[in-house]
Amino acid sequence: MRQTFVVIHRYLGLTLALFLMLAGVTGSFIAFYDELETLMHPEFRLVQPPAQQTAISAVTLAGMLQQKYPDAMFNRINLHHAADEAVSFYLQARPGNKNGLAFDEIFVNPYSGQLLAERKWGDITQGSINLLPFLYRLHFSLALEKTGRLILGVLALLWTVDCFIGAYLTLPARQRQTSILKSALSDQAKPYSWLRRWWRAWRVRWQGGAAKVNFDLHRAGGLWLWAMLLVFAWSSVAFNLRDVYYPVMGTLFAKQGFGEDIPRLAQPLLQPGLDANAALTTGRSLMQQLSQAKQFAIHHEAKLYYDAGKGTYTYIVSSSRDVSEKSANTAVMFNANSGERLAVYLPTGAAAGDTITQWLLALHTAKVWGLPMQIFVSTMGAGVLGLSVTGVLIWLKKRHARKRVRQLKQA
């Protein structure tokens, strides 16, 4: 059985190696996505706040920009930004617009309404303005959108399985008593306990030669990083293979529904009864009622979404129910015509499955514990790369050895 798992681990590792290398390298940069893009492009990420002037609301800015982009819909409005940050908007092509949009993300000065930059998010042909978004696309979809997400989702599922196989292979094999005399003298010989023998797998024999050092780095590195590797693997399934992740989690843990049962309209609702300003007012009121009923504190509002296909608004805030203030997922959904509340979502404390999922996603994206976690996740990217490289080197060495044995037999 152990040898069977060795073979499975070998070929799963080889299948995953190239993709994990790519994910490790790109993930190291993505952990500092906002910081790196601000460093590279302060001209459209930062603004100088005028003295004694308040920022224009994001909803008002969206209304002002609608005239400039008549073929686009401002369905996602970011409601929270620092005083010296530009406001970003993601644009969606209106139904019937067969040509699409030349730009789907724009940056605006929130004090003057001045357009600072526009880009087709992730299109590397537009130059350095899309370098970080392109790395993001590589990391999450191989820059192949739905096809890439499916491929990475399946690979993430295999990675999850391989995490357990790899951990099993580090466990010490059972010791066999070879003689009655050895059994009789066992108390005097004091053989290693199971845990003491396993401890060898956690260490690196730095003086054992290059092959042993490489093997120990792979085995010990996998053990020391195992918990976070499993977090990355299973959360990647959550990101890219939702049809597998949520049914599995749903059989083990409770989960909230959030609008899944709301049917799509026969025709998109392009002119809802509530405009963005009225929707924002309604969302604030509903969220305030929810916070009083469920006894949580609201830190700041985050986003306002409009789904024309279902005719609903979703108002999202960061609250004490979120795993951190950087992870805003407390939400209320309501009818875009009547303002009737349709669904609520509490990231933690309402359903165990949702709480676990929120923690997994927050750990994966370094949205908890501030800068130390960002550094750790960035370093983990290098760790994933190292484990992949050492694994391939182990396979090459053993392959060479097997080839040499065959040659000797033939001789």
Coordinates of C-alpha atoms in Angstrom, one line a residue:
M1 CA 0.0 0.0 0.0
R2 CA 2.8 2.4 0.9
Q3 CA 4.5 1.8 -2.5
T4 CA 1.2 2.4 -4.3
F5 CA 1.0 5.8 -2.5
V6 CA 4.6 6.6 -3.5
V7 CA 3.7 6.1 -7.2
I8 CA 0.5 8.2 -6.9
H9 CA 2.4 11.0 -5.1
R10 CA 5.1 10.9 -7.7
Y11 CA 2.8 11.3 -10.7
L12 CA 0.4 13.7 -9.0
G13 CA 3.5 15.8 -8.1
L14 CA 4.8 15.8 -11.6
T15 CA 1.3 16.7 -13.0
L16 CA 1.0 19.6 -10.5
A17 CA 4.7 20.8 -10.6
L18 CA 4.6 23.3 -13.4
F19 CA 1.2 24.8 -12.3
L20 CA 2.4 25.1 -8.7
M21 CA 5.6 26.8 -9.7
L22 CA 3.5 29.3 -11.7
A23 CA 1.1 29.8 -8.8
G24 CA 3.9 30.1 -6.3
V25 CA 5.7 32.8 -8.2
T26 CA 2.6 34.9 -9.1
G27 CA 1.1 34.4 -5.6
S28 CA 4.2 36.0 -4.1
F29 CA 3.5 39.2 -6.0
I30 CA -0.3 39.1 -5.6
A31 CA 0.0 39.1 -1.8
F32 CA 1.1 42.7 -2.2
Y33 CA -1.1 43.6 -5.2
D34 CA -2.3 47.0 -4.0
E35 CA 1.0 48.0 -2.5
L36 CA 3.0 47.1 -5.6
E37 CA 0.6 48.7 -8.1
T38 CA 0.5 51.9 -6.0
L39 CA 4.4 51.9 -6.1
M40 CA 4.4 51.3 -9.8
H41 CA 1.6 53.7 -10.8
P42 CA 1.0 56.4 -8.2
E43 CA -0.3 58.6 -10.9
F44 CA -3.6 56.9 -11.0
R45 CA -3.7 55.1 -7.7
L46 CA -3.0 58.1 -5.4
V47 CA -4.5 61.6 -5.2
Q48 CA -3.7 64.7 -3.2
P49 CA -6.7 65.5 -1.0
P50 CA -7.5 69.3 -1.2
A51 CA -7.7 71.2 2.0
Q52 CA -11.2 71.5 3.5
Q53 CA -12.9 69.6 0.7
T54 CA -14.8 66.4 1.1
A55 CA -14.8 63.7 -1.6
I56 CA -17.6 63.3 -4.0
S57 CA -19.6 60.1 -3.2
A58 CA -18.8 57.1 -5.3
V59 CA -22.5 56.9 -6.4
T60 CA -22.5 60.5 -7.6
L61 CA -19.2 59.8 -9.5
A62 CA -20.8 56.8 -11.2
G63 CA -23.7 59.0 -12.4
M64 CA -21.3 61.6 -13.7
L65 CA -19.2 59.0 -15.6
Q66 CA -22.3 57.2 -17.1
Q67 CA -22.5 59.9 -19.7
K68 CA -18.9 59.3 -20.8
Y69 CA -19.5 55.5 -21.1
P70 CA -23.0 55.1 -22.5
D71 CA -22.4 51.5 -23.5
A72 CA -21.4 50.5 -20.0
M73 CA -23.2 49.8 -16.8
F74 CA -21.8 50.7 -13.4
N75 CA -23.0 47.6 -11.6
R76 CA -20.3 47.5 -9.0
I77 CA -19.6 50.7 -6.9
N78 CA -16.7 50.7 -4.4
L79 CA -17.9 52.7 -1.4
H80 CA -14.7 52.7 0.7
H81 CA -11.3 54.2 0.0
A82 CA -8.6 56.1 1.9
A83 CA -8.5 59.9 1.7
D84 CA -5.5 59.8 -0.7
E85 CA -6.7 57.0 -2.9
A86 CA -8.4 57.2 -6.3
V87 CA -11.7 55.5 -6.7
S88 CA -11.9 52.6 -9.1
F89 CA -14.9 51.4 -11.1
Y90 CA -15.5 48.2 -12.9
L91 CA -17.7 48.5 -16.0
Q92 CA -19.9 45.9 -17.6
A93 CA -21.1 46.0 -21.1
R94 CA -24.8 46.7 -21.5
P95 CA -27.0 43.8 -22.8
G96 CA -27.0 43.9 -26.6
N97 CA -23.5 45.5 -26.8
K98 CA -21.9 43.0 -29.1
N99 CA -18.6 44.9 -29.4
G100 CA -17.8 44.8 -25.8
L101 CA -15.9 47.5 -24.0
A102 CA -12.5 48.9 -24.8
F103 CA -11.9 49.6 -21.1
D104 CA -13.6 47.8 -18.2
E105 CA -11.7 49.5 -15.2
I106 CA -11.3 53.2 -14.6
F107 CA -9.7 55.3 -11.9
V108 CA -11.2 58.6 -10.9
N109 CA -10.1 61.5 -8.6
P110 CA -12.8 61.5 -5.9
Y111 CA -12.4 65.2 -5.3
S112 CA -12.6 66.6 -8.8
G113 CA -14.1 63.8 -10.8
Q114 CA -11.1 63.8 -13.1
L115 CA -10.5 60.6 -15.0
L116 CA -7.0 59.4 -14.1
A117 CA -6.7 56.1 -16.1
E118 CA -8.6 53.5 -17.9
R119 CA -7.7 49.9 -18.8
K120 CA -8.9 46.5 -20.0
W121 CA -8.2 44.7 -16.8
G122 CA -5.5 42.1 -17.2
D123 CA -4.8 42.8 -20.9
I124 CA -1.0 42.7 -20.9
T125 CA -0.9 44.2 -24.4
Q126 CA -1.7 47.5 -22.8
G127 CA 1.7 47.5 -21.1
S128 CA 2.8 47.9 -17.5
I129 CA -0.5 49.4 -16.4
N130 CA -1.8 45.8 -16.6
L131 CA 1.2 43.9 -15.2
L132 CA -0.2 43.2 -11.8
P133 CA -3.7 42.4 -13.1
F134 CA -2.1 40.0 -15.7
L135 CA -0.2 38.2 -12.9
Y136 CA -3.5 37.9 -11.1
R137 CA -5.1 36.4 -14.1
L138 CA -2.3 33.9 -14.5
H139 CA -2.6 33.0 -10.8
F140 CA -6.3 32.3 -10.8
S141 CA -7.1 31.2 -14.4
L142 CA -3.8 30.8 -16.4
A143 CA -5.1 33.9 -18.3
L144 CA -7.6 31.5 -19.9
E145 CA -10.7 32.7 -18.0
K146 CA -13.4 29.9 -17.5
T147 CA -11.3 27.2 -19.1
G148 CA -8.3 28.1 -17.0
R149 CA -10.3 28.3 -13.9
L150 CA -11.7 24.8 -14.5
I151 CA -8.2 23.4 -15.1
L152 CA -6.8 25.0 -12.0
G153 CA -9.9 23.9 -10.0
V154 CA -9.3 20.2 -11.0
L155 CA -5.6 20.6 -10.2
A156 CA -6.4 22.1 -6.9
L157 CA -8.6 19.2 -6.0
L158 CA -5.7 16.8 -6.9
W159 CA -3.4 19.0 -4.8
T160 CA -5.7 18.6 -1.9
V161 CA -5.6 14.8 -2.2
D162 CA -1.9 14.9 -2.6
C163 CA -1.4 16.9 0.6
F164 CA -2.8 13.9 2.6
I165 CA -0.8 11.4 0.6
G166 CA 2.4 13.3 1.1
A167 CA 1.8 13.6 4.8
Y168 CA 1.1 9.9 5.0
L169 CA 4.4 9.1 3.3
T170 CA 6.4 11.0 5.9
L171 CA 5.1 8.7 8.7
P172 CA 7.6 6.1 9.8
A173 CA 7.1 2.5 8.6
R174 CA 6.3 -0.1 11.2
Q175 CA 9.3 -1.7 12.8
R176 CA 9.4 -5.5 12.6
Q177 CA 10.8 -7.7 15.3
T178 CA 13.2 -10.0 13.5
S179 CA 14.0 -12.4 16.3
I180 CA 12.9 -13.6 19.7
L181 CA 16.2 -12.4 21.1
K182 CA 15.6 -8.9 19.7
S183 CA 12.2 -8.8 21.3
A184 CA 13.5 -10.0 24.6
L185 CA 16.2 -7.3 24.6
S186 CA 13.9 -4.5 23.4
D187 CA 13.7 -2.9 26.9
Q188 CA 17.5 -2.7 27.1
A189 CA 17.9 -1.6 23.5
K190 CA 15.4 1.2 23.9
P191 CA 14.3 1.5 20.3
Y192 CA 13.1 4.8 19.0
S193 CA 9.4 5.5 19.7
W194 CA 7.1 6.2 16.8
L195 CA 7.2 10.0 17.4
R196 CA 11.0 10.0 17.7
R197 CA 11.3 8.1 14.5
W198 CA 8.8 10.5 12.8
W199 CA 10.9 13.5 14.0
R200 CA 13.6 12.5 11.6
A201 CA 11.2 13.5 8.7
W202 CA 11.0 17.0 10.1
R203 CA 14.8 17.6 10.0
V204 CA 17.3 18.3 7.2
R205 CA 20.6 16.4 7.1
W206 CA 22.7 19.2 5.9
Q207 CA 25.9 17.1 5.9
G208 CA 24.4 14.1 3.9
G209 CA 25.3 15.2 0.4
A210 CA 23.3 17.1 -2.2
A211 CA 20.8 14.3 -2.9
K212 CA 19.9 13.8 0.8
V213 CA 19.7 17.5 1.4
N214 CA 17.3 17.9 -1.6
F215 CA 15.2 14.9 -0.4
D216 CA 15.0 16.3 3.2
L217 CA 14.1 19.8 2.0
H218 CA 11.2 18.3 0.1
R219 CA 10.0 16.1 2.9
A220 CA 10.7 18.4 5.9
G221 CA 9.5 21.5 4.0
G222 CA 6.2 19.8 3.1
L223 CA 5.7 18.9 6.8
W224 CA 6.5 22.3 8.2
L225 CA 4.3 24.1 5.6
W226 CA 1.6 21.3 5.5
A227 CA -1.2 23.2 7.2
M228 CA -0.9 26.2 5.0
L229 CA -0.4 24.1 1.9
L230 CA -3.7 22.4 2.6
V231 CA -5.4 25.8 3.1
F232 CA -4.1 27.0 -0.3
A233 CA -5.1 23.8 -2.0
W234 CA -8.7 23.5 -0.6
S235 CA -9.4 27.2 -0.8
S236 CA -8.3 27.1 -4.5
V237 CA -11.0 24.5 -5.0
A238 CA -13.4 27.0 -3.4
F239 CA -12.3 29.7 -5.8
N240 CA -12.2 27.7 -9.0
L241 CA -14.3 24.6 -8.6
R242 CA -17.4 25.7 -6.6
D243 CA -19.5 22.8 -7.9
V244 CA -17.3 20.5 -5.9
Y245 CA -16.3 22.6 -2.9
Y246 CA -19.7 23.7 -1.8
P247 CA -21.5 20.3 -2.0
V248 CA -18.6 18.7 -0.1
M249 CA -18.7 21.4 2.6
G250 CA -22.5 21.4 2.6
T251 CA -22.5 17.7 3.6
L252 CA -20.2 18.4 6.5
F253 CA -21.2 21.8 7.8
A254 CA -24.2 24.1 7.8
K255 CA -24.3 26.8 5.1
Q256 CA -26.3 30.0 4.5
G257 CA -28.1 30.5 1.3
F258 CA -27.7 33.9 -0.3
G259 CA -30.0 34.6 -3.3
E260 CA -29.4 31.2 -5.0
D261 CA -33.1 30.5 -5.1
I262 CA -34.0 33.9 -6.6
P263 CA -34.9 33.2 -10.3
R264 CA -33.4 35.2 -13.1
L265 CA -35.7 37.5 -15.0
A266 CA -36.9 36.8 -18.6
Q267 CA -35.3 40.2 -19.6
P268 CA -32.6 42.1 -17.7
L269 CA -34.0 45.0 -15.6
L270 CA -32.0 47.9 -17.0
Q271 CA -34.0 50.7 -15.3
P272 CA -34.8 49.6 -11.7
G273 CA -37.3 51.4 -9.6
L274 CA -34.5 52.3 -7.2
D275 CA -31.7 54.3 -8.6
A276 CA -28.2 53.9 -7.1
N277 CA -28.7 56.7 -4.5
A278 CA -32.0 55.3 -3.4
A279 CA -30.5 51.8 -3.3
L280 CA -27.7 53.0 -1.1
T281 CA -30.1 54.6 1.3
T282 CA -32.2 51.4 1.4
G283 CA -29.1 49.2 1.8
R284 CA -27.9 51.3 4.8
S285 CA -31.3 51.1 6.4
L286 CA -31.6 47.3 6.0
M287 CA -28.0 46.8 7.2
Q288 CA -28.6 48.9 10.3
Q289 CA -31.7 46.9 11.1
L290 CA -29.7 43.6 10.6
S291 CA -26.9 44.8 12.8
Q292 CA -29.3 45.6 15.6
A293 CA -31.1 42.3 15.3
K294 CA -27.9 40.2 15.1
Q295 CA -25.9 42.4 17.4
F296 CA -22.8 43.2 15.3
A297 CA -20.9 46.4 14.7
I298 CA -20.5 48.0 11.3
H299 CA -17.0 49.1 10.5
H300 CA -17.4 50.7 7.1
E301 CA -19.5 50.2 4.0
A302 CA -17.7 48.5 1.1
K303 CA -19.6 47.9 -2.1
L304 CA -23.0 48.2 -3.8
Y305 CA -23.8 45.6 -6.5
Y306 CA -26.6 45.6 -9.0
D307 CA -27.6 42.4 -10.7
A308 CA -29.8 43.3 -13.7
G309 CA -30.4 39.6 -14.4
K310 CA -32.2 39.1 -11.1
G311 CA -33.3 42.7 -10.5
T312 CA -31.5 42.9 -7.1
Y313 CA -29.1 45.1 -5.3
T314 CA -26.5 43.8 -2.8
Y315 CA -25.1 46.2 -0.2
I316 CA -21.9 45.0 1.5
V317 CA -20.1 46.3 4.6
S318 CA -17.2 45.3 6.7
S319 CA -18.5 44.3 10.2
S320 CA -17.5 42.6 13.4
R321 CA -18.8 39.4 11.8
D322 CA -16.0 39.6 9.2
V323 CA -12.7 37.9 9.8
S324 CA -10.9 41.2 9.4
E325 CA -11.7 44.8 8.3
K326 CA -10.0 44.1 5.0
S327 CA -12.4 41.2 4.3
A328 CA -15.8 42.9 3.8
N329 CA -18.5 40.2 3.2
T330 CA -21.4 41.1 5.5
A331 CA -24.2 41.6 3.0
V332 CA -27.9 42.2 2.5
M333 CA -29.7 41.7 -0.8
F334 CA -33.0 43.5 -1.7
N335 CA -35.4 43.9 -4.6
A336 CA -34.3 46.7 -7.0
N337 CA -37.9 47.9 -7.4
S338 CA -39.5 47.6 -4.0
G339 CA -36.5 47.6 -1.7
E340 CA -37.8 44.4 0.0
R341 CA -35.1 42.5 1.8
L342 CA -34.5 39.1 0.1
A343 CA -31.4 37.6 1.7
V344 CA -28.7 38.3 4.3
Y345 CA -25.2 36.9 4.6
L346 CA -23.1 36.9 7.8
P347 CA -19.5 35.7 7.2
T348 CA -19.0 34.2 10.6
G349 CA -21.2 33.1 13.5
A350 CA -24.3 32.1 11.4
A351 CA -23.2 28.8 9.8
A352 CA -20.0 26.7 10.4
G353 CA -19.4 26.1 6.8
D354 CA -19.4 29.8 5.9
T355 CA -17.2 30.6 8.8
I356 CA -14.6 28.0 7.7
T357 CA -14.8 29.2 4.1
Q358 CA -14.3 32.8 5.0
W359 CA -11.2 32.0 7.0
L360 CA -9.8 29.8 4.3
L361 CA -10.3 32.6 1.7
A362 CA -8.9 35.2 4.0
L363 CA -5.8 33.2 4.7
H364 CA -5.3 32.5 1.0
T365 CA -5.5 36.2 0.1
A366 CA -3.6 37.5 3.1
K367 CA -6.6 39.6 4.4
V368 CA -6.0 38.8 8.1
W369 CA -3.3 39.9 10.5
G370 CA -1.9 42.7 8.3
L371 CA 1.6 43.0 7.0
P372 CA 3.0 39.9 8.8
M373 CA 0.5 37.7 7.0
Q374 CA 1.2 39.3 3.7
I375 CA 4.9 38.6 4.1
F376 CA 4.1 35.0 5.2
V377 CA 1.8 34.3 2.2
S378 CA 4.4 35.9 -0.1
T379 CA 7.1 33.6 1.4
M380 CA 4.7 30.6 1.1
G381 CA 4.8 31.3 -2.7
A382 CA 8.5 30.7 -2.6
G383 CA 8.0 27.6 -0.5
V384 CA 5.5 26.1 -3.0
L385 CA 8.0 26.8 -5.8
G386 CA 10.8 25.1 -3.7
L387 CA 8.7 22.0 -3.0
S388 CA 7.9 21.7 -6.7
V389 CA 11.5 22.0 -7.8
T390 CA 12.9 19.6 -5.1
G391 CA 10.2 17.1 -6.0
V392 CA 11.1 17.2 -9.7
L393 CA 14.8 16.8 -8.8
I394 CA 14.0 13.7 -6.7
W395 CA 12.1 12.2 -9.6
L396 CA 14.9 12.9 -12.0
K397 CA 17.4 11.3 -9.7
K398 CA 15.3 8.1 -9.2
R399 CA 14.5 8.0 -12.9
H400 CA 18.2 8.1 -13.7
A401 CA 18.8 5.3 -11.1
R402 CA 16.1 3.1 -12.6
K403 CA 17.5 3.7 -16.1
R404 CA 20.9 2.7 -14.9
V405 CA 19.6 -0.5 -13.3
R406 CA 17.9 -1.5 -16.6
Q407 CA 21.1 -0.9 -18.5
L408 CA 23.0 -3.1 -16.1
K409 CA 20.4 -5.9 -16.4
Q410 CA 20.6 -5.7 -20.2
A411 CA 24.4 -5.8 -20.0

